[in-house]
Amino acid sequence: SPERSDSSGFSIPPTAHPLSHPPRQPYKPQADTGRSLSVSAPQKQARTTARLYIPTLQPPIAAANIAKITHHEARTSLLGGQPLDHNYAPYPTTTYPPPYQPQPFDTQPGGYHHREGFPTTLPPVVRRPPRMYIPNTRWTWAFMLTAICQVGIALALESYVFSKFQNEIHFAAEGAGANETRTIPTFLAVFMFGYIYQLFLTWDALRMKNTIQVIGLVLYNIGILVYAAIQFDQIKDAADDLNTRRFIPKDFWEDVKPMLIALPVLMAVATVIFAFEAWKLYDEFAWTIYKRISADTRLKRRYLTYQIYIALLKFDFFFFLAFTVQFLVVVKNTKTVELILTAAALVITFFLLFLAAWWVRRESVAGMIGIIVVYFIALGYFLFKLIRMWVADANRQEDYKPARKSLTAFAILTILLLIITIVTACLCTHNFNKGLKPHVNDKIVQSDKTYNTEMPSLSGPAPSQRMEID
């Protein structure tokens, strides 16, 4: 529509509505409150000039009724212009907890705990290594359980034979000087101790991750198998002699014979199982040895020599003990001086074996030279005993007769172990001060499965993790 004016004479543009603005005073142009705008009308009508009010940054006229705020204490109410009441109660203050700091092993907010209203932040789980080693892989458990089953069955069979003998032997046999009354209990005691000691060696080999000791346990089981076969013959001879002298019933041997036959069979089956599990453990422990020793071939050979030496010391302990106990208990007519020296040598030998392990870890040249001299003395002692059992006079050979076979077997095994121990001790002494000491004195790796972050190679064939022992 064309431009028109209201009753006050104020020009309204064609696009404005009369009700869109409240009534106001006639417009008086001011330089500081606005500026003029000329609007051209159509050529049919006269040209007029319409002045529009353009607001500026100054406050509007309606703001004149609002009290001016000079400072924060002179404020008035926006509704009634009344001063504020300063006697108000302050808002309660709330102490907020410190901001959440993520901790390891915390349960993060959200998920099941958040939906169910449970606490979503838990204290960190402290993982402490176990005080005693516990197998943590399939093949370590298999090796340990095989040893436990073998020991349990063998101890049950040996205990039955021992209790049968103690219940049926005549009380007059000991007074009559029958040496066979001590032969059978001694054989059984040595055999049972050998099984218990084997169980300890099994646990120790798994704890130390000693591949050489695991292989040595297979050979140890073969030695126990040989002793079980010899024990069968020795107990049969002792039972026949006691039966001839009416110190034991005739049916004693028939009762214990199945048990003594089952022992070698048990040893043979367990040896086969041990050999297979040792092969699996060899692959499993190779990575641990690689991480400890690195890829240095010469250093790995030195560490291998050290492991062989430590394993030999542990096996020497049993064979020294078994031979000496049988000699002290079974062989009769032994002079008092010889008995005292043998018993003292047994105690000293055990003490020296512990020192041998300590000296090789500390790389003490003087200590290793001293222990090698002791090995040569022990080698001469066992050679003397072995020759004396078969070359001595007829009376002395009769004293060795109840335990001659078992003593011969233990003497031969001990001599072989001593020769290997002497050679290995010399090699270990030669390897001193060549970088092996830090590796043999560090802490044992219990289990690195939880914190293992090794990533396999994505290109090319996987490198071999096997530690060659040849």
Coordinates of C-alpha atoms in Angstrom, one line a residue, residues 133-356:
Y133 CA 56.2 -72.3 43.5
I134 CA 53.1 -73.7 42.0
P135 CA 53.1 -75.1 38.4
N136 CA 51.3 -72.7 36.1
T137 CA 51.4 -74.4 32.6
R138 CA 50.0 -77.6 31.2
W139 CA 53.2 -79.5 31.0
T140 CA 54.6 -78.3 34.3
W141 CA 51.4 -79.6 35.9
A142 CA 51.6 -82.9 33.9
F143 CA 55.2 -83.4 35.0
M144 CA 54.5 -82.7 38.6
L145 CA 51.3 -84.9 38.7
T146 CA 53.2 -87.8 37.1
A147 CA 55.8 -87.6 39.8
I148 CA 53.2 -87.4 42.6
C149 CA 51.3 -90.4 41.2
Q150 CA 54.5 -92.4 40.9
V151 CA 55.6 -91.6 44.4
G152 CA 52.2 -92.3 45.9
I153 CA 51.9 -95.7 44.3
A154 CA 55.5 -96.7 45.0
L155 CA 55.3 -95.6 48.7
A156 CA 52.0 -97.6 49.1
L157 CA 53.7 -100.8 47.7
E158 CA 56.9 -100.4 49.7
S159 CA 54.9 -99.6 52.9
Y160 CA 52.9 -102.8 52.5
V161 CA 56.1 -104.9 52.1
F162 CA 57.7 -103.2 55.1
S163 CA 54.7 -103.7 57.4
K164 CA 54.3 -107.3 56.2
F165 CA 57.9 -108.0 57.1
Q166 CA 57.8 -106.3 60.5
N167 CA 54.6 -108.2 61.5
E168 CA 55.8 -111.7 60.4
I169 CA 59.5 -111.6 61.4
H170 CA 60.2 -113.7 64.5
F171 CA 61.4 -111.7 67.5
A172 CA 64.3 -114.1 68.1
A173 CA 65.8 -113.3 64.7
E174 CA 67.5 -110.1 65.9
G175 CA 69.0 -111.9 68.9
A176 CA 70.3 -114.7 66.8
G177 CA 72.4 -112.3 64.8
A178 CA 70.6 -112.7 61.5
N179 CA 71.8 -109.8 59.4
E180 CA 68.9 -110.2 57.0
T181 CA 66.6 -108.6 59.6
R182 CA 68.3 -105.3 58.8
T183 CA 68.7 -105.9 55.1
I184 CA 65.1 -105.7 54.0
P185 CA 64.1 -102.7 56.1
T186 CA 67.2 -100.8 54.9
F187 CA 66.5 -101.5 51.2
L188 CA 62.9 -100.4 51.7
A189 CA 63.9 -97.2 53.6
V190 CA 66.4 -96.2 50.9
F191 CA 63.9 -96.9 48.2
M192 CA 61.2 -94.8 49.9
F193 CA 63.6 -91.9 50.5
G194 CA 64.7 -92.0 46.9
Y195 CA 61.1 -91.4 45.8
I196 CA 60.5 -88.6 48.3
Y197 CA 63.7 -87.0 47.2
Q198 CA 62.7 -87.4 43.5
L199 CA 59.5 -85.5 44.3
F200 CA 61.5 -82.6 45.7
L201 CA 63.9 -82.6 42.7
T202 CA 60.9 -82.4 40.4
W203 CA 59.5 -79.4 42.2
D204 CA 62.9 -77.8 42.3
A205 CA 63.5 -78.3 38.6
L206 CA 60.2 -76.8 37.6
R207 CA 60.8 -73.8 40.0
M208 CA 64.2 -73.2 38.6
K209 CA 63.1 -73.9 35.0
N210 CA 66.2 -76.1 34.8
T211 CA 66.0 -78.1 31.6
I212 CA 69.1 -80.1 32.5
Q213 CA 67.6 -81.2 35.8
V214 CA 64.4 -82.2 34.1
I215 CA 66.4 -84.5 31.8
G216 CA 68.4 -85.7 34.8
L217 CA 65.2 -86.7 36.5
V218 CA 64.5 -89.1 33.6
L219 CA 67.9 -90.7 34.0
Y220 CA 67.3 -90.7 37.8
N221 CA 64.1 -92.7 37.3
I222 CA 66.0 -95.2 35.2
G223 CA 68.5 -95.6 38.1
I224 CA 65.6 -96.2 40.4
L225 CA 64.2 -98.7 38.0
V226 CA 67.6 -100.6 38.1
Y227 CA 67.5 -100.4 41.9
A228 CA 63.9 -101.8 42.0
A229 CA 65.1 -104.8 39.9
I230 CA 68.0 -105.4 42.3
Q231 CA 65.8 -105.0 45.3
F232 CA 63.6 -107.8 44.1
D233 CA 66.5 -110.2 44.1
Q234 CA 68.0 -109.0 47.3
I235 CA 64.7 -109.3 49.3
K236 CA 64.1 -112.8 47.8
D237 CA 67.5 -114.0 49.0
A238 CA 67.0 -112.5 52.5
A239 CA 63.5 -114.0 52.7
D240 CA 64.8 -117.5 51.7
D241 CA 67.6 -117.3 54.3
L242 CA 65.2 -116.3 57.0
N243 CA 62.7 -119.0 56.0
T244 CA 65.4 -121.6 56.2
R245 CA 66.2 -120.6 59.7
R246 CA 62.5 -120.5 60.6
F247 CA 62.5 -116.8 61.4
I248 CA 59.7 -115.9 58.8
P249 CA 56.7 -117.8 57.5
K250 CA 56.9 -119.5 54.1
D251 CA 54.1 -117.5 52.6
F252 CA 55.8 -114.2 53.2
W253 CA 57.6 -114.2 49.9
E254 CA 54.5 -115.2 48.0
D255 CA 52.6 -112.3 49.6
V256 CA 55.1 -109.6 48.8
K257 CA 56.3 -110.9 45.4
P258 CA 53.5 -109.2 43.4
M259 CA 54.3 -105.9 45.0
L260 CA 58.0 -106.1 44.2
I261 CA 57.2 -107.1 40.6
A262 CA 54.8 -104.1 40.2
L263 CA 57.5 -101.6 41.2
P264 CA 59.8 -102.1 38.1
V265 CA 56.8 -102.0 35.9
L266 CA 55.6 -98.8 37.5
M267 CA 59.1 -97.3 37.0
A268 CA 59.3 -98.3 33.3
V269 CA 55.9 -96.7 32.5
A270 CA 56.7 -93.6 34.5
T271 CA 60.0 -93.2 32.8
V272 CA 58.4 -93.2 29.3
I273 CA 55.9 -90.6 30.5
F274 CA 58.7 -88.5 32.1
A275 CA 60.7 -88.6 28.8
F276 CA 57.8 -87.3 26.8
E277 CA 56.9 -84.6 29.3
A278 CA 60.6 -83.6 29.5
W279 CA 60.7 -83.1 25.8
K280 CA 57.7 -80.7 26.0
L281 CA 59.3 -78.9 29.0
Y282 CA 62.5 -78.5 27.0
D283 CA 60.6 -76.4 24.4
E284 CA 58.8 -74.5 27.1
F285 CA 61.8 -73.6 29.2
A286 CA 63.9 -72.6 26.2
W287 CA 62.2 -69.2 25.9
T288 CA 62.8 -68.4 29.6
I289 CA 66.5 -69.3 29.2
Y290 CA 66.7 -67.1 26.1
K291 CA 65.2 -64.1 27.9
R292 CA 67.6 -64.5 30.8
I293 CA 70.8 -65.2 28.9
S294 CA 70.0 -63.4 25.6
A295 CA 71.3 -64.8 22.3
D296 CA 75.0 -64.9 23.1
T297 CA 76.1 -68.5 22.1
R298 CA 79.1 -68.6 24.3
L299 CA 77.2 -67.3 27.3
K300 CA 74.5 -69.9 26.8
R301 CA 77.2 -72.6 26.8
R302 CA 78.6 -71.4 30.1
Y303 CA 75.1 -71.2 31.6
L304 CA 74.5 -74.8 30.4
T305 CA 77.7 -76.0 32.1
Y306 CA 76.6 -74.3 35.3
Q307 CA 73.1 -76.0 35.1
I308 CA 74.7 -79.4 34.6
Y309 CA 77.0 -78.8 37.6
I310 CA 74.2 -77.8 39.9
A311 CA 72.0 -80.7 38.8
L312 CA 74.9 -83.2 39.4
L313 CA 75.4 -81.9 43.0
K314 CA 71.7 -82.6 43.8
F315 CA 71.9 -86.2 42.4
D316 CA 75.3 -86.8 44.1
F317 CA 73.6 -86.1 47.4
F318 CA 71.2 -89.0 47.1
F319 CA 73.8 -91.6 45.9
F320 CA 76.3 -90.6 48.6
L321 CA 73.6 -91.0 51.2
A322 CA 72.2 -94.3 49.8
F323 CA 75.6 -96.0 49.6
T324 CA 76.7 -94.8 53.1
V325 CA 73.5 -95.8 54.8
Q326 CA 73.5 -99.3 53.4
F327 CA 77.2 -99.7 54.3
L328 CA 76.6 -98.5 57.9
V329 CA 73.5 -100.6 58.5
V330 CA 73.7 -103.8 56.5
V331 CA 77.5 -104.6 56.4
K332 CA 78.4 -106.3 59.7
N333 CA 81.7 -106.7 61.5
T334 CA 82.8 -103.2 60.6
K335 CA 85.4 -101.7 62.9
T336 CA 84.4 -98.9 65.1
V337 CA 86.9 -96.5 63.8
E338 CA 85.7 -97.1 60.2
L339 CA 82.1 -96.6 61.2
I340 CA 82.9 -93.3 62.9
L341 CA 85.0 -92.1 59.9
T342 CA 82.2 -93.1 57.5
A343 CA 79.5 -91.3 59.5
A344 CA 81.6 -88.2 59.8
A345 CA 82.5 -88.3 56.1
L346 CA 78.8 -88.4 55.3
V347 CA 78.0 -85.3 57.3
I348 CA 81.0 -83.4 55.9
T349 CA 80.1 -84.4 52.4
F350 CA 76.6 -82.9 52.7
F351 CA 78.1 -79.7 54.0
L352 CA 80.7 -79.5 51.2
L353 CA 78.0 -80.0 48.6
F354 CA 76.2 -76.9 49.7
L355 CA 79.5 -75.0 49.7
A356 CA 80.2 -76.2 46.2

